[in-house]
mmCIF file of C-alpha atoms in Angstrom:
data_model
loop_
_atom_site.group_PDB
_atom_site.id
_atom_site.type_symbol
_atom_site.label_atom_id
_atom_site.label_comp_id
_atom_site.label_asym_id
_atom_site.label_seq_id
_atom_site.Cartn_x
_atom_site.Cartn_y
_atom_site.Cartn_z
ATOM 1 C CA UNK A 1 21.682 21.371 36.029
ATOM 2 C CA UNK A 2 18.124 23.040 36.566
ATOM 3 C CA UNK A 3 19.977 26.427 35.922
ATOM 4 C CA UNK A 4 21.019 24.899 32.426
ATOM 5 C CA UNK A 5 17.067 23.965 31.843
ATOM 6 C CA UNK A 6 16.129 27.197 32.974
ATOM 7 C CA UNK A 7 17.863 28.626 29.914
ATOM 8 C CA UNK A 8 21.242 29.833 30.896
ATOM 9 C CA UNK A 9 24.952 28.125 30.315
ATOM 10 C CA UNK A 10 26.209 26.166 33.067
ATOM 11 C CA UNK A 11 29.760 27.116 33.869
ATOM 12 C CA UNK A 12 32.336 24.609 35.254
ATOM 13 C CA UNK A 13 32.494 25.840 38.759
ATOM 14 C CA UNK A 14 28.982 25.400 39.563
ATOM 15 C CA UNK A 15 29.144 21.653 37.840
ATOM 16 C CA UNK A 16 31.986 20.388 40.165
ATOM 17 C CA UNK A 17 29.864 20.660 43.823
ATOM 18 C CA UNK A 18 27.311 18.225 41.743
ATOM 19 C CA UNK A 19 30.336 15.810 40.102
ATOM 20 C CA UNK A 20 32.425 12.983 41.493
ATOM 21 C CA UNK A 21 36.357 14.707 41.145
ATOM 22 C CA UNK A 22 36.912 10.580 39.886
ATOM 23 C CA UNK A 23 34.926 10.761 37.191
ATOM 24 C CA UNK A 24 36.789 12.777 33.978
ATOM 25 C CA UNK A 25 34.441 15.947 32.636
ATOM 26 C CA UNK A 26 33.776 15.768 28.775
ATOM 27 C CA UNK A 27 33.105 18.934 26.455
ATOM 28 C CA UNK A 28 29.175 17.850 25.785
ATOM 29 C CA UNK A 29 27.999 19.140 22.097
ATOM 30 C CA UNK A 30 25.012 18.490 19.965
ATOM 31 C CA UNK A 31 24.291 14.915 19.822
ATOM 32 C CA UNK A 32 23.802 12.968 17.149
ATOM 33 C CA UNK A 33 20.685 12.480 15.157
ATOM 34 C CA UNK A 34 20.253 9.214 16.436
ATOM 35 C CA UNK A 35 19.740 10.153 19.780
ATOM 36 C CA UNK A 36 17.865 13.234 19.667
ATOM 37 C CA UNK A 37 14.522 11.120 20.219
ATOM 38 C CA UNK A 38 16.186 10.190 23.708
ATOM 39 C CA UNK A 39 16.778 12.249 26.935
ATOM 40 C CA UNK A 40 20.169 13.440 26.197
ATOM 41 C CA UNK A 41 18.837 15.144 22.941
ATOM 42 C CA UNK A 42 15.900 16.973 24.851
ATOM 43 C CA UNK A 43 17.923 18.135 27.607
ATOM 44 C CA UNK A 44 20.703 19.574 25.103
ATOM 45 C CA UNK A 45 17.368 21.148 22.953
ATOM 46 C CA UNK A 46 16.183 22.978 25.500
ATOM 47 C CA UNK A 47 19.509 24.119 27.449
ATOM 48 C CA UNK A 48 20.393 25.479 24.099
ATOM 49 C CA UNK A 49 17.144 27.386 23.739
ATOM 50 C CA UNK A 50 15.958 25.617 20.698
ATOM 51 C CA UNK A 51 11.899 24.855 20.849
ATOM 52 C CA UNK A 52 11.046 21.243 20.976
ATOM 53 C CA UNK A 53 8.551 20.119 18.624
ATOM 54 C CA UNK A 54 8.414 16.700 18.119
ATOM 55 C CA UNK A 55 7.444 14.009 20.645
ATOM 56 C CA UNK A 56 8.417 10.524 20.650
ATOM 57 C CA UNK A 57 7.235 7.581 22.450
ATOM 58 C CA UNK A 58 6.657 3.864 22.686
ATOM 59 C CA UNK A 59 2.864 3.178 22.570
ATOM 60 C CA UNK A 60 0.999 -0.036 22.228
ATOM 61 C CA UNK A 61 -0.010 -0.352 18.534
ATOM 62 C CA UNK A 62 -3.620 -0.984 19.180
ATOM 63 C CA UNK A 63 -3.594 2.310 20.468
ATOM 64 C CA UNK A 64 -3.196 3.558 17.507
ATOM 65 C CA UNK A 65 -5.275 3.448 13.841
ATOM 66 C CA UNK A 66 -4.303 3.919 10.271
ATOM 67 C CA UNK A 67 -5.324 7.199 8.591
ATOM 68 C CA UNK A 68 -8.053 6.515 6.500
ATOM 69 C CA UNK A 69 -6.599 8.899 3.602
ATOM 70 C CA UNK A 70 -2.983 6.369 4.039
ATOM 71 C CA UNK A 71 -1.897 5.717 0.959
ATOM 72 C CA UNK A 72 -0.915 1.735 1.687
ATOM 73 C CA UNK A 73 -3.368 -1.092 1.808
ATOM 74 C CA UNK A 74 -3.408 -2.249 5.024
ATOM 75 C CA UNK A 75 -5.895 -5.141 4.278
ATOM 76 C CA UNK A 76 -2.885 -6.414 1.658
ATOM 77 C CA UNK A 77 0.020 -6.318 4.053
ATOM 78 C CA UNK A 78 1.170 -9.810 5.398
ATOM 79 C CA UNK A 79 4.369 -11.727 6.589
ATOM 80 C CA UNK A 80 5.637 -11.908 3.314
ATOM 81 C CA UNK A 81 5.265 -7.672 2.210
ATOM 82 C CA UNK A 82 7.024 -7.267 5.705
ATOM 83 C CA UNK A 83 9.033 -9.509 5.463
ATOM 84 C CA UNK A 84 12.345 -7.185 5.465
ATOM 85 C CA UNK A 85 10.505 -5.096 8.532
ATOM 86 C CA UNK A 86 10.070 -8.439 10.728
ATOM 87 C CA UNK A 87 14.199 -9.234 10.439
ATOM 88 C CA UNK A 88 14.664 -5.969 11.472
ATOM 89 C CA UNK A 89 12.864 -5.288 14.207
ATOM 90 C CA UNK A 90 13.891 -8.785 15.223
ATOM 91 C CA UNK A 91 17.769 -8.137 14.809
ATOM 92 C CA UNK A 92 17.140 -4.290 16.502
ATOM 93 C CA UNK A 93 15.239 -5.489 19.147
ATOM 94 C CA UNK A 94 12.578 -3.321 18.191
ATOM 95 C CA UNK A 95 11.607 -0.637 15.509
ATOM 96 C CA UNK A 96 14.555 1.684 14.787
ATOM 97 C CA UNK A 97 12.896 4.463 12.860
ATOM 98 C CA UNK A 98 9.143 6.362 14.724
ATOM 99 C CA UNK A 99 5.968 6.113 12.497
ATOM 100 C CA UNK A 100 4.591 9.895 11.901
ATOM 101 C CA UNK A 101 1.344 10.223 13.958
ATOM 102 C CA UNK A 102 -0.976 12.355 15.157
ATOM 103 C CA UNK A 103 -3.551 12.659 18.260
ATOM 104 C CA UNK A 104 -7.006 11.942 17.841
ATOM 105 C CA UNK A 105 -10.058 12.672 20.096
ATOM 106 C CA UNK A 106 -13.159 10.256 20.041
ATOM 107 C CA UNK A 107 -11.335 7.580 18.643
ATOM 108 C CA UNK A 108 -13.302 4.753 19.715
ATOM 109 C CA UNK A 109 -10.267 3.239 21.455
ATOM 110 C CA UNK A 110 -7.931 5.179 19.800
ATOM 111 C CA UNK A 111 -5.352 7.721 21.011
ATOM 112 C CA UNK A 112 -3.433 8.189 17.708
ATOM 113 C CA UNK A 113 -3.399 7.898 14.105
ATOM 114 C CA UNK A 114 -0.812 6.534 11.604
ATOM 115 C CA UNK A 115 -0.001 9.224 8.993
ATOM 116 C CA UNK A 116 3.669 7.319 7.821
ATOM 117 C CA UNK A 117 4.560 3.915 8.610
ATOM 118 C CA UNK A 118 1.150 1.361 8.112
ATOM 119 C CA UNK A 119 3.986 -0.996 7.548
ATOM 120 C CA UNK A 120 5.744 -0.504 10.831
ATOM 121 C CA UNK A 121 2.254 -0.341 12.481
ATOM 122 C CA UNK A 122 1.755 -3.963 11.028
ATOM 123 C CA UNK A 123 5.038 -5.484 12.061
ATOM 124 C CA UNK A 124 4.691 -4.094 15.277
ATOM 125 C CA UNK A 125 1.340 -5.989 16.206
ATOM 126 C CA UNK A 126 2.230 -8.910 14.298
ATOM 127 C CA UNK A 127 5.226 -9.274 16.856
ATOM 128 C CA UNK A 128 3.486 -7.992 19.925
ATOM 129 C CA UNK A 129 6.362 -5.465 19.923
ATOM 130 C CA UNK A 130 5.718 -2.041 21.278
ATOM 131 C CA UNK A 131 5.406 0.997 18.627
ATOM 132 C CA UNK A 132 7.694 3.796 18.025
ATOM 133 C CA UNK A 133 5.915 6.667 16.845
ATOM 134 C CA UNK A 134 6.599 10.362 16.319
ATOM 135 C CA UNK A 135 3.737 12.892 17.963
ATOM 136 C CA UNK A 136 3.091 15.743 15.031
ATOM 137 C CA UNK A 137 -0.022 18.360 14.443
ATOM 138 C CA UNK A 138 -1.204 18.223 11.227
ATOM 139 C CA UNK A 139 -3.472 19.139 8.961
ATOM 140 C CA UNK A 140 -5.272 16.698 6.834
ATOM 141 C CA UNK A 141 -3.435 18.366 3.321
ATOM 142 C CA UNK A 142 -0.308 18.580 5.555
ATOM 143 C CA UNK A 143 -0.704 14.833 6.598
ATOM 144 C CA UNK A 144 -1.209 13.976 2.850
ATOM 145 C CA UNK A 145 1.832 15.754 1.354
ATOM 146 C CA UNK A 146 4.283 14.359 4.264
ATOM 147 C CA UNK A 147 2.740 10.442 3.534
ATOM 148 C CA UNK A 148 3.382 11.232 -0.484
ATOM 149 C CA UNK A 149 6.956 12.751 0.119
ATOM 150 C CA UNK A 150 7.777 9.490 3.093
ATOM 151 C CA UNK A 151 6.341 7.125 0.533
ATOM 152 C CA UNK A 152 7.074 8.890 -3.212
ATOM 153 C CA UNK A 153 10.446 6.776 -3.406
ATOM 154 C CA UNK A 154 9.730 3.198 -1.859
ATOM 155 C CA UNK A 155 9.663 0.211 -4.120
ATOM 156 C CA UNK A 156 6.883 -1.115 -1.468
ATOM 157 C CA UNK A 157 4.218 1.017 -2.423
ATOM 158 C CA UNK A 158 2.953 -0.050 -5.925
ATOM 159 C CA UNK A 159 2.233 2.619 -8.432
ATOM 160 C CA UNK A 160 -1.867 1.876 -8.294
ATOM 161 C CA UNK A 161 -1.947 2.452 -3.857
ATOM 162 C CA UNK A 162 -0.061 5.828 -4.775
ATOM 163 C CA UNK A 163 -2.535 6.092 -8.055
ATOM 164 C CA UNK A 164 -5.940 5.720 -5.722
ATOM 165 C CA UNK A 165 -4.261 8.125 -2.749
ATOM 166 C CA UNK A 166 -3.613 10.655 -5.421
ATOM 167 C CA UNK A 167 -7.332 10.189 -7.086
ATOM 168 C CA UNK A 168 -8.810 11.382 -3.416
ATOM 169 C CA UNK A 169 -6.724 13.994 -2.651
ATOM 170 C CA UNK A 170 -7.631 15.439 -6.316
ATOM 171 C CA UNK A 171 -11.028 16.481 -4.704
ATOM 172 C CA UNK A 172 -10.367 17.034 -1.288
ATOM 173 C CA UNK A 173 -7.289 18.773 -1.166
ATOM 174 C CA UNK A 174 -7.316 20.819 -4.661
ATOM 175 C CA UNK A 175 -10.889 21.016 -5.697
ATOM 176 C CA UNK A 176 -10.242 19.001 -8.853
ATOM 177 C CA UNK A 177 -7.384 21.188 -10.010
ATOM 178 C CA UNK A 178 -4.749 18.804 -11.795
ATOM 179 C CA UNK A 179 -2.476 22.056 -12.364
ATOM 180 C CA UNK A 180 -2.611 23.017 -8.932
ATOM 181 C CA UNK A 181 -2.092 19.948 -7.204
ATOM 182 C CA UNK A 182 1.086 19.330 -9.733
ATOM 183 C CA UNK A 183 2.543 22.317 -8.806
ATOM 184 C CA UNK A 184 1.740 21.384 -5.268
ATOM 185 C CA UNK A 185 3.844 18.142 -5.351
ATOM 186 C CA UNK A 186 6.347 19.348 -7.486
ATOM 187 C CA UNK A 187 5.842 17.303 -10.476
ATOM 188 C CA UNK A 188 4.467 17.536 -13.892
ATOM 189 C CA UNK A 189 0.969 17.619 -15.073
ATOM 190 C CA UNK A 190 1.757 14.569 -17.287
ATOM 191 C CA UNK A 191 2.963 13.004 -14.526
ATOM 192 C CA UNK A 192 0.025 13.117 -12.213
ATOM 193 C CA UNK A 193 -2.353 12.219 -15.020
ATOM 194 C CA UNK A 194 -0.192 9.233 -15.857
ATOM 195 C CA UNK A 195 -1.126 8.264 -11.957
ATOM 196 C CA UNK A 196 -4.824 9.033 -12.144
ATOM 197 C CA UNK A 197 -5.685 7.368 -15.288
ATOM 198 C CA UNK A 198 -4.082 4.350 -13.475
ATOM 199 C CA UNK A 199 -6.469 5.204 -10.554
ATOM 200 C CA UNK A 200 -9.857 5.374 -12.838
ATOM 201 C CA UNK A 201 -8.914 1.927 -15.090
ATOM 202 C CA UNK A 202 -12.659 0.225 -15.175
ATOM 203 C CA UNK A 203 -13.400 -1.738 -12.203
ATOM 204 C CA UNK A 204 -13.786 -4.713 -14.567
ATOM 205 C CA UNK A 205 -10.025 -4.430 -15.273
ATOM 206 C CA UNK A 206 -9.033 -3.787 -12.209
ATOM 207 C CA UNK A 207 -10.918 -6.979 -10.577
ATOM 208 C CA UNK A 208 -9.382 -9.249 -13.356
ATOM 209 C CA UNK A 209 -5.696 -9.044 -12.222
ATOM 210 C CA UNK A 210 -4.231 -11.276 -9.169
ATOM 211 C CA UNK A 211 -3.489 -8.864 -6.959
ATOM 212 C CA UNK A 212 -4.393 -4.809 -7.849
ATOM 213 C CA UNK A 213 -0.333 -3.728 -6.566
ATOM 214 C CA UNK A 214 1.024 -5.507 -9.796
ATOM 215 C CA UNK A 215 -0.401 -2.808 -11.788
ATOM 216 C CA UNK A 216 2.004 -0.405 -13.042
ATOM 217 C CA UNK A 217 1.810 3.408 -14.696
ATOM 218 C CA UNK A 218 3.013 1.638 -17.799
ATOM 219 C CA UNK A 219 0.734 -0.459 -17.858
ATOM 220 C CA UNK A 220 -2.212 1.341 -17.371
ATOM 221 C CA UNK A 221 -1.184 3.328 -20.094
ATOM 222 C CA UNK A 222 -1.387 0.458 -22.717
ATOM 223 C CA UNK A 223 -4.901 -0.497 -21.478
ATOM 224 C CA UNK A 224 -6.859 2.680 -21.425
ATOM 225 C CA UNK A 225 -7.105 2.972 -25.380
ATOM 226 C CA UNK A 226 -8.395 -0.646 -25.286
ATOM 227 C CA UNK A 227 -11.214 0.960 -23.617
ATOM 228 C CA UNK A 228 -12.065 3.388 -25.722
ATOM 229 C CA UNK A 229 -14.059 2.982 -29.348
ATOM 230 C CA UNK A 230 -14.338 0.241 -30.875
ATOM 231 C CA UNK A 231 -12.930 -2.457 -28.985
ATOM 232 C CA UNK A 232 -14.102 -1.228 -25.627
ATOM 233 C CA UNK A 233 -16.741 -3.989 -25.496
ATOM 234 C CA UNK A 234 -14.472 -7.412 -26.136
ATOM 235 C CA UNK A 235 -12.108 -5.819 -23.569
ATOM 236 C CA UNK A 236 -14.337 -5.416 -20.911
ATOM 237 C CA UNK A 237 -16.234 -8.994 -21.477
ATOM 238 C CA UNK A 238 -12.493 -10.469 -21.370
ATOM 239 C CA UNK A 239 -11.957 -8.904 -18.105
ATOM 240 C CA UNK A 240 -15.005 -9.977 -16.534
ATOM 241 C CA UNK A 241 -14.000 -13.620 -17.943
ATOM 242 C CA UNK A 242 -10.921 -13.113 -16.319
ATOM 243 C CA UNK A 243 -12.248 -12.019 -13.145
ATOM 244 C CA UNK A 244 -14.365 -15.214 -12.459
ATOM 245 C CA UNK A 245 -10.698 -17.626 -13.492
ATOM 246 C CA UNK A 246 -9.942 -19.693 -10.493
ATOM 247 C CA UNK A 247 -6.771 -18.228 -10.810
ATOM 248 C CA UNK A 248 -6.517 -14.610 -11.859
ATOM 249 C CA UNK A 249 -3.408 -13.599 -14.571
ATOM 250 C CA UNK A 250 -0.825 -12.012 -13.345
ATOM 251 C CA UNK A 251 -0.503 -7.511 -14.328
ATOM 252 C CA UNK A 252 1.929 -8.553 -17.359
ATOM 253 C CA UNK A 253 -0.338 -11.459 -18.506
ATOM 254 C CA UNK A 254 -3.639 -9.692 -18.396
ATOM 255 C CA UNK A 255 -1.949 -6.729 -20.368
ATOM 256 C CA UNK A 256 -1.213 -9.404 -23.146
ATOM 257 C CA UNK A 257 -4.422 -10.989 -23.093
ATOM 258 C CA UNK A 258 -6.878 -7.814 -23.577
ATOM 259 C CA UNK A 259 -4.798 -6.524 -26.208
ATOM 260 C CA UNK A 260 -5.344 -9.680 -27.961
ATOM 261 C CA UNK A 261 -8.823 -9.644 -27.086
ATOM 262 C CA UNK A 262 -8.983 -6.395 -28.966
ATOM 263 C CA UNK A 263 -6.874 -7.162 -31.716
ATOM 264 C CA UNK A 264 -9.412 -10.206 -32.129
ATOM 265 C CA UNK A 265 -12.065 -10.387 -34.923
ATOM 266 C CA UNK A 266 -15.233 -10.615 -33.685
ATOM 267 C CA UNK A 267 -16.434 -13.476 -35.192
ATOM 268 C CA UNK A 268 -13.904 -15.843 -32.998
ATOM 269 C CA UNK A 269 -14.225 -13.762 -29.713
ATOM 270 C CA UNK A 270 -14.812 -15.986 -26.800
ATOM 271 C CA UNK A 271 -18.097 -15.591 -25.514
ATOM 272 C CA UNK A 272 -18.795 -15.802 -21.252
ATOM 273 C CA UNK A 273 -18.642 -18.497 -18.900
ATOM 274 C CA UNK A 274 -21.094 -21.214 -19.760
ATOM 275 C CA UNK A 275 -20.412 -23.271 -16.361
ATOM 276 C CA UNK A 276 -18.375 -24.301 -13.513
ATOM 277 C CA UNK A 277 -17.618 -27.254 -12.332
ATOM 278 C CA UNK A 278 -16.659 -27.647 -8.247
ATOM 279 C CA UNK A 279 -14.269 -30.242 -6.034
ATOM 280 C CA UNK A 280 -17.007 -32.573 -4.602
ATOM 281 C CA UNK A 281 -14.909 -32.434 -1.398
ATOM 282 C CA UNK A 282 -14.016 -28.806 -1.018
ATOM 283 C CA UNK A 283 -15.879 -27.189 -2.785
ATOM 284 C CA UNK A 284 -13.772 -24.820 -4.936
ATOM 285 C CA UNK A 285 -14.254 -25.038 -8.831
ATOM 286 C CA UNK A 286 -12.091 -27.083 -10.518
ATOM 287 C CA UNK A 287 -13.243 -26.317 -14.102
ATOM 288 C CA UNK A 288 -14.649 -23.280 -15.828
ATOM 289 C CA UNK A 289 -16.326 -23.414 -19.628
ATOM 290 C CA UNK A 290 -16.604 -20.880 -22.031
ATOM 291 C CA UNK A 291 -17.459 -21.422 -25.625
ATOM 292 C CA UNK A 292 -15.018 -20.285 -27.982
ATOM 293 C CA UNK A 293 -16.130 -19.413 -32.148
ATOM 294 C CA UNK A 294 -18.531 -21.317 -33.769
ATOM 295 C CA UNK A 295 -19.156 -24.667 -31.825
ATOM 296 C CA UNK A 296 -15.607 -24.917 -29.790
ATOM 297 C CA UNK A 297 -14.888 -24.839 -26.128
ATOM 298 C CA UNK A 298 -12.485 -23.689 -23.533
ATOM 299 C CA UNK A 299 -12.013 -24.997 -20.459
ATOM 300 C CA UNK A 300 -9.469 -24.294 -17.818
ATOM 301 C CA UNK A 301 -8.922 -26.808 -15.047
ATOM 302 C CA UNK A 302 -7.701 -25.317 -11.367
ATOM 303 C CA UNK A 303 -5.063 -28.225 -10.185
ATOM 304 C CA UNK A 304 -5.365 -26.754 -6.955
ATOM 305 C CA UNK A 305 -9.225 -27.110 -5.961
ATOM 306 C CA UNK A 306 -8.830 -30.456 -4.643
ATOM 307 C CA UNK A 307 -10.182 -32.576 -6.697
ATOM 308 C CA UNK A 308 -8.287 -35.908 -7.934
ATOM 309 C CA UNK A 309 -7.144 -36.637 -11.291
ATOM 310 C CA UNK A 310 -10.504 -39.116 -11.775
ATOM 311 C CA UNK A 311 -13.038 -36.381 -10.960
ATOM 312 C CA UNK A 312 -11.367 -34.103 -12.778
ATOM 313 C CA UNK A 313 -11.386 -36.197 -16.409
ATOM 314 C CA UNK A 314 -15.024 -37.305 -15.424
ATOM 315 C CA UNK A 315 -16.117 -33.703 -15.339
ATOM 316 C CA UNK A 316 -14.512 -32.918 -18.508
ATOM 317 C CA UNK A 317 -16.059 -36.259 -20.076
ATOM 318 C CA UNK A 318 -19.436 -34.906 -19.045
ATOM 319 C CA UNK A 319 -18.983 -31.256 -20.117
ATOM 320 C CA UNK A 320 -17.962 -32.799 -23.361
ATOM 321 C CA UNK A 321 -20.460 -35.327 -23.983
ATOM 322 C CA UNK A 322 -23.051 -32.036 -22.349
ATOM 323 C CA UNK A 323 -22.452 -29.267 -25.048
ATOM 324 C CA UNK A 324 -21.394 -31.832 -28.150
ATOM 325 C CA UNK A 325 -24.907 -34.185 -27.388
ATOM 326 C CA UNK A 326 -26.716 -34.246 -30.905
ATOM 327 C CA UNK A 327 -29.948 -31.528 -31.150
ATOM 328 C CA UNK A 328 -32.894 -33.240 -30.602
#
């Protein structure tokens, strides 16, 4: 056995001395790929003189970090995103597939840093499980370009996390150069702008919508001409209404809304919020009031603040009686 490690074939003879004569020999061969993270796979590496270059372990997870150029949002991931990850690791008994890392020094606490698999990072601490992770040197453009190519085809990473992790790596991996970085990931130049204009939609826009993953390429490609000329302004003052809803439109619905917004005269335009009202007992506004045209109001109740049916029509009574009271 150590003369196999050391390099060199082992030949039947000098196997038997270490082998019960019981137990029947088997011709051993490459295993699978399944097993190479395990000993069997190392031992067959090296005895076949092929270099060993990957490392994998189980580690706690809070020894590790997320990469702060990772193109997921780790602040946005919760039972229900990993959801499919938390039946598997439950049915495997653990994590099946390593998260891409690599060693950091002066981590504060940290040994390692996720490069692929926030997800599996998640999942793993949110089940006290321990972490499978694959050891790897790399570069910060080599860490970006194997997180893009690990995460280019997954339905679970919405186009604007891949739109914002392209934006940074514009400057720090390709000194602005759209062409170059294209060529670099293998796509077109229309492609990659389609991806940054997503990336640089106003932040106005961006903090109207319910949750920033629902925005899509396609999306982002009917808004930015809303943005532009004329109807820039009633766009953006429709977002920011938007943005201060008790409940925020979903990607689809806000789409609809600014076009109309723009397609609006500007004589009937909503104006901004005028006031909120708030649940006595928790707190949270139950009523927002804008003035719409000449003289008219909208107001948009939030069922879910807490307060009762009463409260609510008393509020609306007063907001009524408020901004319809004769001029003095």
């Amino acid at each position: 056995m150590f003369k196999a490690l050391a390099g060199g074939p082992v030949k039947a003879s000098e196997m038997a001395p270490m082998m019960s004569p019981d137990v029947p020999q088997r011709q051993v061969s490459a295993p699978s790929v399944g097993i190479l993270a395990g000993r069997e796979g190392a031992i067959w590496e090296v005895s076949s003189g092929k270099k060993i270059t990957r490392v994998v372990r189980r580690v706690d997870p809070d020894r590790c970090r997320i990469w702060a150029r990772h193109n997921r949002r780790y602040d946005l991931l919760s039972p229900e995103s990993c959801g499919d990850l938390i039946e598997g690791f439950r049915q495997q008994g653990g994590q099946e597939f390593p998260a891409i890392v690599r060693r950091i020094v002066g981590g504060g606490g940290h040994e390692y840093e996720v490069i692929s698999g926030a997800r599996r990072h998640w999942t793993a601490r949110f089940l006290k499980y321990d972490f499978l992770i694959e050891e790897r040197e790399l570069t910060d453009l080599e860490a970006f370009r194997l997180s893009d190519i690990e995460n280019r085809h997954r339905l679970d990473l919405s186009d604007f996390e891949r739109a914002m992790d392209y934006l940074h790596a514009l400057d720090l991996y390709y000194e602005g150069s759209q062409k170059q970085m294209a060529m670099n990931l293998e796509r077109s130049e229309g492609w990659l702008s389609r991806y940054l204009d997503l990336a640089r939609l106003e932040s106005a826009v961006v903090a109207a919508v319910r949750d920033v993953r629902e925005i899509t390429v396609n999306q982002a490609r009917v808004i930015k001409p809303l943005l532009g000329g004329k109807t820039r302004a009633a766009v953006i003052e429709k977002a920011q209404e938007l943005a201060a809803w008790p409940e925020k439109p979903s990607a689809p619905d806000l789409v609809r809304i600014l076009t109309s917004a723009a397609a609006e005269p500007k004589g009937i335009r909503a104006t901004a919020t005028l006031e909120t009202v708030s649940a006595k007992d928790t707190g949270k506004v139950c009523a927002v009031v804008r003035r719409h045209g000449r003289g008219g109001l909208v107001i948009q109740v939030d069922a879910k603040s807490g307060a009762d049916a009463a409260e609510v029509v008393a509020a609306l009574t007063a907001i009524v009686e408020r901004h319809y009271a004769p001029s003095k």
